[in-house]
């Protein structure tokens, strides 16, 4: 969606010729990346953003995406959950997967995670339908005390994974569930309160929809518009 001109739907990135030599998508596409160990991940309820008024092209994109996530709009709960999932995918989950793919394809060892436990002190402040929102894992990684015993144990596990990665380039370590590299099988670590398990293909259907289906629909829409103008 870098082609969008609406400032409400994009964040300005400065291609300065030093730190960023080219647009990020181009660097990803050409695999012009440092092949150093790379860890990235998302939380399982990344929503909570708002779309403002948009241009006609962006409005078309919004409608296509909203139809996929929300449907006919008759179910208010589905509207709410679909809207937050849509925004979480657009702003966080899909970009994280694109970055993981690019670094993997450039030859870097990649470790992807989905964090699934909102700290209890945050749960108490939120509606019951909110899952693990953006940034929730930071409290667990950094050790936010005092907290219940099960959360303290999870915090120690997260600290071990992150510390191992910082020291060695791999999060794996003694007495930890194996965290596989993110490769062609797209394996990642699902991090829950009680257990950590290997999973595959994080948000695969949504990823295909947003990175393949939507661009195809945009291209078709633009071709139709050009023909109608003629």
C-alpha positions as a LaTeX table, in Angstrom:
\begin{tabular}{lrrr}
\hline
Residue & $x$ (\AA) & $y$ (\AA) & $z$ (\AA) \\
\hline
Unk1 & 0.00 & 0.00 & 0.00 \\
Unk2 & 3.00 & 2.29 & $-0.40$ \\
Unk3 & 1.37 & 3.74 & $-3.51$ \\
Unk4 & $-1.41$ & 5.31 & $-1.46$ \\
Unk5 & $-1.21$ & 9.08 & $-1.44$ \\
Unk6 & $-3.57$ & 9.58 & 1.48 \\
Unk7 & $-1.47$ & 10.70 & 4.50 \\
Unk8 & $-3.98$ & 9.08 & 6.84 \\
Unk9 & $-3.03$ & 5.64 & 5.53 \\
Unk10 & 0.76 & 5.82 & 5.41 \\
Unk11 & 3.74 & 6.74 & 7.53 \\
Unk12 & 6.48 & 8.83 & 5.97 \\
Unk13 & 9.80 & 6.99 & 5.59 \\
Unk14 & 12.85 & 9.01 & 4.67 \\
Unk15 & 15.07 & 7.40 & 1.99 \\
Unk16 & 18.19 & 9.35 & 2.94 \\
Unk17 & 20.78 & 7.44 & 0.87 \\
Unk18 & 22.70 & 6.46 & 4.01 \\
Unk19 & 20.60 & 4.48 & 6.46 \\
Unk20 & 17.88 & 3.76 & 3.90 \\
Unk21 & 19.37 & 3.66 & 0.43 \\
Unk22 & 16.13 & 2.67 & $-1.33$ \\
Unk23 & 12.43 & 2.26 & $-0.48$ \\
Unk24 & 11.91 & $-0.63$ & 1.95 \\
Unk25 & 9.79 & $-2.69$ & $-0.46$ \\
Unk26 & 12.57 & $-2.46$ & $-3.05$ \\
Unk27 & 15.20 & $-3.53$ & $-0.53$ \\
Unk28 & 13.00 & $-6.46$ & 0.44 \\
Unk29 & 12.35 & $-7.43$ & $-3.16$ \\
Unk30 & 16.04 & $-7.31$ & $-4.12$ \\
Unk31 & 17.16 & $-8.94$ & $-0.85$ \\
Unk32 & 19.55 & $-6.06$ & $-0.20$ \\
Unk33 & 19.60 & $-6.70$ & 3.53 \\
Unk34 & 22.22 & $-7.53$ & 6.13 \\
Unk35 & 21.90 & $-11.30$ & 6.66 \\
Unk36 & 22.17 & $-11.10$ & 10.44 \\
Unk37 & 19.88 & $-13.01$ & 12.84 \\
Unk38 & 16.46 & $-11.40$ & 12.83 \\
Unk39 & 13.62 & $-11.77$ & 15.33 \\
Unk40 & 10.18 & $-10.29$ & 14.85 \\
Unk41 & 6.64 & $-11.07$ & 15.88 \\
Unk42 & 3.15 & $-9.91$ & 16.62 \\
Unk43 & 0.45 & $-10.21$ & 19.24 \\
Unk44 & $-2.83$ & $-12.00$ & 18.61 \\
Unk45 & $-5.06$ & $-8.91$ & 18.83 \\
Unk46 & $-3.13$ & $-6.05$ & 17.28 \\
Unk47 & $-6.12$ & $-3.82$ & 16.52 \\
Unk48 & $-7.13$ & $-0.51$ & 17.96 \\
Unk49 & $-6.48$ & 2.03 & 15.17 \\
Unk50 & $-8.91$ & 4.21 & 13.28 \\
Unk51 & $-9.31$ & 4.98 & 9.58 \\
Unk52 & $-10.17$ & 8.58 & 8.77 \\
Unk53 & $-11.62$ & 10.01 & 5.56 \\
Unk54 & $-9.85$ & 8.64 & 2.50 \\
Unk55 & $-9.36$ & 9.31 & $-1.20$ \\
Unk56 & $-11.52$ & 7.53 & $-3.83$ \\
Unk57 & $-8.79$ & 4.95 & $-4.57$ \\
Unk58 & $-8.21$ & 4.33 & $-0.88$ \\
Unk59 & $-11.98$ & 4.12 & $-0.36$ \\
Unk60 & $-12.14$ & 1.33 & $-2.96$ \\
Unk61 & $-9.33$ & $-0.53$ & $-1.18$ \\
Unk62 & $-11.04$ & $-0.01$ & 2.18 \\
Unk63 & $-14.30$ & $-1.44$ & 0.85 \\
Unk64 & $-12.61$ & $-4.50$ & $-0.66$ \\
Unk65 & $-10.79$ & $-5.23$ & 2.58 \\
Unk66 & $-13.81$ & $-4.51$ & 4.78 \\
Unk67 & $-15.90$ & $-6.92$ & 2.73 \\
Unk68 & $-13.34$ & $-9.66$ & 3.39 \\
Unk69 & $-13.08$ & $-9.05$ & 7.13 \\
Unk70 & $-16.61$ & $-7.94$ & 8.01 \\
Unk71 & $-18.98$ & $-9.10$ & 5.26 \\
Unk72 & $-22.48$ & $-7.67$ & 5.12 \\
Unk73 & $-22.20$ & $-5.78$ & 8.40 \\
Unk74 & $-25.31$ & $-7.24$ & 10.06 \\
Unk75 & $-23.48$ & $-8.76$ & 13.03 \\
Unk76 & $-22.16$ & $-6.10$ & 15.40 \\
Unk77 & $-19.74$ & $-8.46$ & 17.16 \\
Unk78 & $-18.35$ & $-9.60$ & 13.81 \\
Unk79 & $-18.06$ & $-5.96$ & 12.77 \\
Unk80 & $-16.06$ & $-5.13$ & 15.89 \\
Unk81 & $-13.80$ & $-8.17$ & 15.75 \\
Unk82 & $-13.33$ & $-7.96$ & 11.99 \\
Unk83 & $-12.48$ & $-4.27$ & 12.12 \\
Unk84 & $-9.80$ & $-4.70$ & 14.79 \\
Unk85 & $-8.36$ & $-7.76$ & 13.05 \\
Unk86 & $-8.27$ & $-5.85$ & 9.75 \\
Unk87 & $-6.36$ & $-2.92$ & 11.25 \\
Unk88 & $-4.03$ & $-5.20$ & 13.20 \\
Unk89 & $-3.20$ & $-7.13$ & 10.03 \\
Unk90 & $-2.71$ & $-4.01$ & 7.90 \\
Unk91 & $-0.49$ & $-2.12$ & 10.31 \\
Unk92 & 1.37 & $-4.88$ & 12.14 \\
Unk93 & 0.92 & $-8.55$ & 11.26 \\
Unk94 & 1.31 & $-8.47$ & 7.47 \\
Unk95 & 4.30 & $-6.06$ & 7.58 \\
Unk96 & 5.98 & $-8.33$ & 10.15 \\
Unk97 & 5.50 & $-11.39$ & 7.95 \\
Unk98 & 6.77 & $-9.47$ & 4.89 \\
Unk99 & 9.89 & $-8.51$ & 6.84 \\
Unk100 & 10.39 & $-12.10$ & 8.02 \\
Unk101 & 10.03 & $-13.39$ & 4.45 \\
Unk102 & 12.49 & $-10.83$ & 3.10 \\
Unk103 & 15.17 & $-11.55$ & 5.68 \\
Unk104 & 14.69 & $-15.31$ & 5.28 \\
Unk105 & 15.04 & $-15.02$ & 1.50 \\
Unk106 & 18.16 & $-12.89$ & 1.94 \\
Unk107 & 19.76 & $-15.76$ & 3.87 \\
Unk108 & 19.33 & $-14.50$ & 7.42 \\
Unk109 & 18.28 & $-16.81$ & 10.27 \\
Unk110 & 14.79 & $-15.61$ & 11.19 \\
Unk111 & 12.70 & $-16.27$ & 14.31 \\
Unk112 & 9.03 & $-15.34$ & 14.24 \\
Unk113 & 6.60 & $-15.38$ & 17.16 \\
Unk114 & 2.98 & $-14.72$ & 18.02 \\
Unk115 & 2.52 & $-13.66$ & 21.63 \\
Unk116 & $-0.84$ & $-14.66$ & 23.09 \\
Unk117 & $-1.13$ & $-13.55$ & 26.72 \\
Unk118 & $-2.15$ & $-10.05$ & 27.85 \\
Unk119 & $-0.84$ & $-9.33$ & 31.36 \\
Unk120 & $-3.61$ & $-9.54$ & 33.94 \\
Unk121 & $-3.18$ & $-5.96$ & 35.10 \\
Unk122 & $-4.01$ & $-4.88$ & 31.54 \\
Unk123 & $-6.91$ & $-7.33$ & 31.23 \\
Unk124 & $-8.53$ & $-5.69$ & 34.25 \\
Unk125 & $-8.60$ & $-2.33$ & 32.45 \\
Unk126 & $-10.05$ & $-3.57$ & 29.16 \\
Unk127 & $-13.29$ & $-4.96$ & 27.79 \\
Unk128 & $-13.42$ & $-8.75$ & 27.94 \\
Unk129 & $-13.28$ & $-9.13$ & 24.15 \\
Unk130 & $-9.81$ & $-7.55$ & 23.85 \\
Unk131 & $-7.01$ & $-10.08$ & 23.44 \\
Unk132 & $-3.28$ & $-9.41$ & 23.41 \\
Unk133 & $-2.95$ & $-5.89$ & 22.05 \\
Unk134 & 0.00 & $-4.12$ & 20.47 \\
Unk135 & 2.97 & $-3.82$ & 22.85 \\
Unk136 & 1.62 & $-6.16$ & 25.54 \\
Unk137 & 4.61 & $-8.50$ & 25.25 \\
Unk138 & 6.97 & $-5.72$ & 26.31 \\
Unk139 & 5.78 & $-5.98$ & 29.92 \\
Unk140 & 6.52 & $-9.71$ & 29.94 \\
Unk141 & 9.91 & $-9.41$ & 28.23 \\
Unk142 & 11.06 & $-6.67$ & 30.59 \\
Unk143 & 9.60 & $-8.25$ & 33.74 \\
Unk144 & 6.74 & $-6.17$ & 35.09 \\
Unk145 & 6.49 & $-7.04$ & 38.81 \\
Unk146 & 4.68 & $-7.77$ & 41.05 \\
Unk147 & 2.56 & $-10.19$ & 39.04 \\
Unk148 & 0.92 & $-13.61$ & 39.51 \\
Unk149 & 3.24 & $-16.62$ & 39.70 \\
Unk150 & 2.26 & $-18.00$ & 36.29 \\
Unk151 & 2.99 & $-14.64$ & 34.64 \\
Unk152 & 6.32 & $-14.41$ & 36.46 \\
Unk153 & 7.27 & $-17.82$ & 35.05 \\
Unk154 & 6.28 & $-16.74$ & 31.53 \\
Unk155 & 8.33 & $-13.58$ & 31.99 \\
Unk156 & 11.41 & $-15.63$ & 32.89 \\
Unk157 & 10.88 & $-17.80$ & 29.80 \\
Unk158 & 10.56 & $-14.73$ & 27.56 \\
Unk159 & 13.65 & $-13.17$ & 29.11 \\
Unk160 & 15.58 & $-16.36$ & 28.41 \\
Unk161 & 14.51 & $-16.44$ & 24.77 \\
Unk162 & 15.29 & $-12.76$ & 24.20 \\
Unk163 & 18.55 & $-12.92$ & 26.15 \\
Unk164 & 19.75 & $-15.98$ & 24.25 \\
Unk165 & 18.95 & $-14.28$ & 20.95 \\
Unk166 & 20.87 & $-11.16$ & 21.97 \\
Unk167 & 23.91 & $-13.22$ & 23.03 \\
Unk168 & 24.02 & $-15.93$ & 20.37 \\
Unk169 & 21.69 & $-15.01$ & 17.49 \\
Unk170 & 19.32 & $-17.85$ & 18.43 \\
Unk171 & 16.59 & $-17.76$ & 21.10 \\
Unk172 & 16.98 & $-21.50$ & 21.84 \\
Unk173 & 18.41 & $-22.59$ & 25.16 \\
Unk174 & 18.34 & $-25.18$ & 27.92 \\
Unk175 & 14.91 & $-26.00$ & 29.40 \\
Unk176 & 13.14 & $-23.97$ & 26.72 \\
Unk177 & 10.69 & $-25.21$ & 24.11 \\
Unk178 & 12.53 & $-25.38$ & 20.78 \\
Unk179 & 11.96 & $-22.26$ & 18.68 \\
Unk180 & 12.42 & $-23.28$ & 15.02 \\
Unk181 & 13.88 & $-21.02$ & 12.38 \\
Unk182 & 11.35 & $-19.41$ & 10.07 \\
Unk183 & 12.00 & $-21.04$ & 6.72 \\
Unk184 & 10.07 & $-22.36$ & 3.74 \\
Unk185 & 7.65 & $-24.13$ & 6.10 \\
Unk186 & 6.95 & $-20.79$ & 7.83 \\
Unk187 & 7.27 & $-22.18$ & 11.34 \\
Unk188 & 6.99 & $-19.81$ & 14.27 \\
Unk189 & 6.59 & $-19.97$ & 18.04 \\
Unk190 & 3.16 & $-19.38$ & 19.56 \\
Unk191 & 3.83 & $-18.02$ & 23.06 \\
Unk192 & 1.02 & $-18.58$ & 25.54 \\
Unk193 & 0.80 & $-18.33$ & 29.32 \\
Unk194 & 0.82 & $-22.08$ & 29.96 \\
Unk195 & 2.77 & $-23.37$ & 26.97 \\
Unk196 & 4.85 & $-22.43$ & 23.97 \\
Unk197 & 4.24 & $-24.45$ & 20.80 \\
Unk198 & 5.50 & $-24.56$ & 17.22 \\
Unk199 & 2.93 & $-23.44$ & 14.65 \\
Unk200 & 3.01 & $-22.77$ & 10.91 \\
Unk201 & 1.80 & $-20.25$ & 8.34 \\
Unk202 & 0.86 & $-17.31$ & 10.57 \\
Unk203 & $-2.26$ & $-15.61$ & 9.12 \\
Unk204 & $-1.55$ & $-17.27$ & 5.74 \\
Unk205 & $-5.00$ & $-16.71$ & 4.19 \\
Unk206 & $-5.04$ & $-13.06$ & 5.26 \\
Unk207 & $-1.49$ & $-12.62$ & 4.00 \\
Unk208 & $-2.39$ & $-13.98$ & 0.56 \\
Unk209 & $-5.52$ & $-11.83$ & 0.46 \\
Unk210 & $-3.75$ & $-8.59$ & 1.37 \\
Unk211 & $-0.56$ & $-9.10$ & $-0.65$ \\
Unk212 & $-1.96$ & $-10.83$ & $-3.75$ \\
Unk213 & $-5.75$ & $-10.61$ & $-4.02$ \\
Unk214 & $-6.10$ & $-6.93$ & $-3.11$ \\
Unk215 & $-3.35$ & $-5.73$ & $-5.51$ \\
Unk216 & $-4.99$ & $-7.76$ & $-8.29$ \\
Unk217 & $-8.35$ & $-6.16$ & $-7.54$ \\
Unk218 & $-6.76$ & $-2.70$ & $-7.50$ \\
Unk219 & $-5.13$ & $-3.31$ & $-10.87$ \\
Unk220 & $-8.43$ & $-4.51$ & $-12.33$ \\
Unk221 & $-10.25$ & $-1.51$ & $-10.84$ \\
Unk222 & $-7.74$ & 0.92 & $-12.36$ \\
Unk223 & $-7.95$ & $-0.77$ & $-15.78$ \\
Unk224 & $-11.74$ & $-0.57$ & $-15.69$ \\
Unk225 & $-11.55$ & 3.11 & $-14.72$ \\
Unk226 & $-9.19$ & 3.84 & $-17.60$ \\
Unk227 & $-11.49$ & 2.08 & $-20.09$ \\
Unk228 & $-14.50$ & 3.99 & $-18.82$ \\
Unk229 & $-12.66$ & 7.28 & $-19.28$ \\
Unk230 & $-11.93$ & 6.40 & $-22.90$ \\
\hline
\end{tabular}
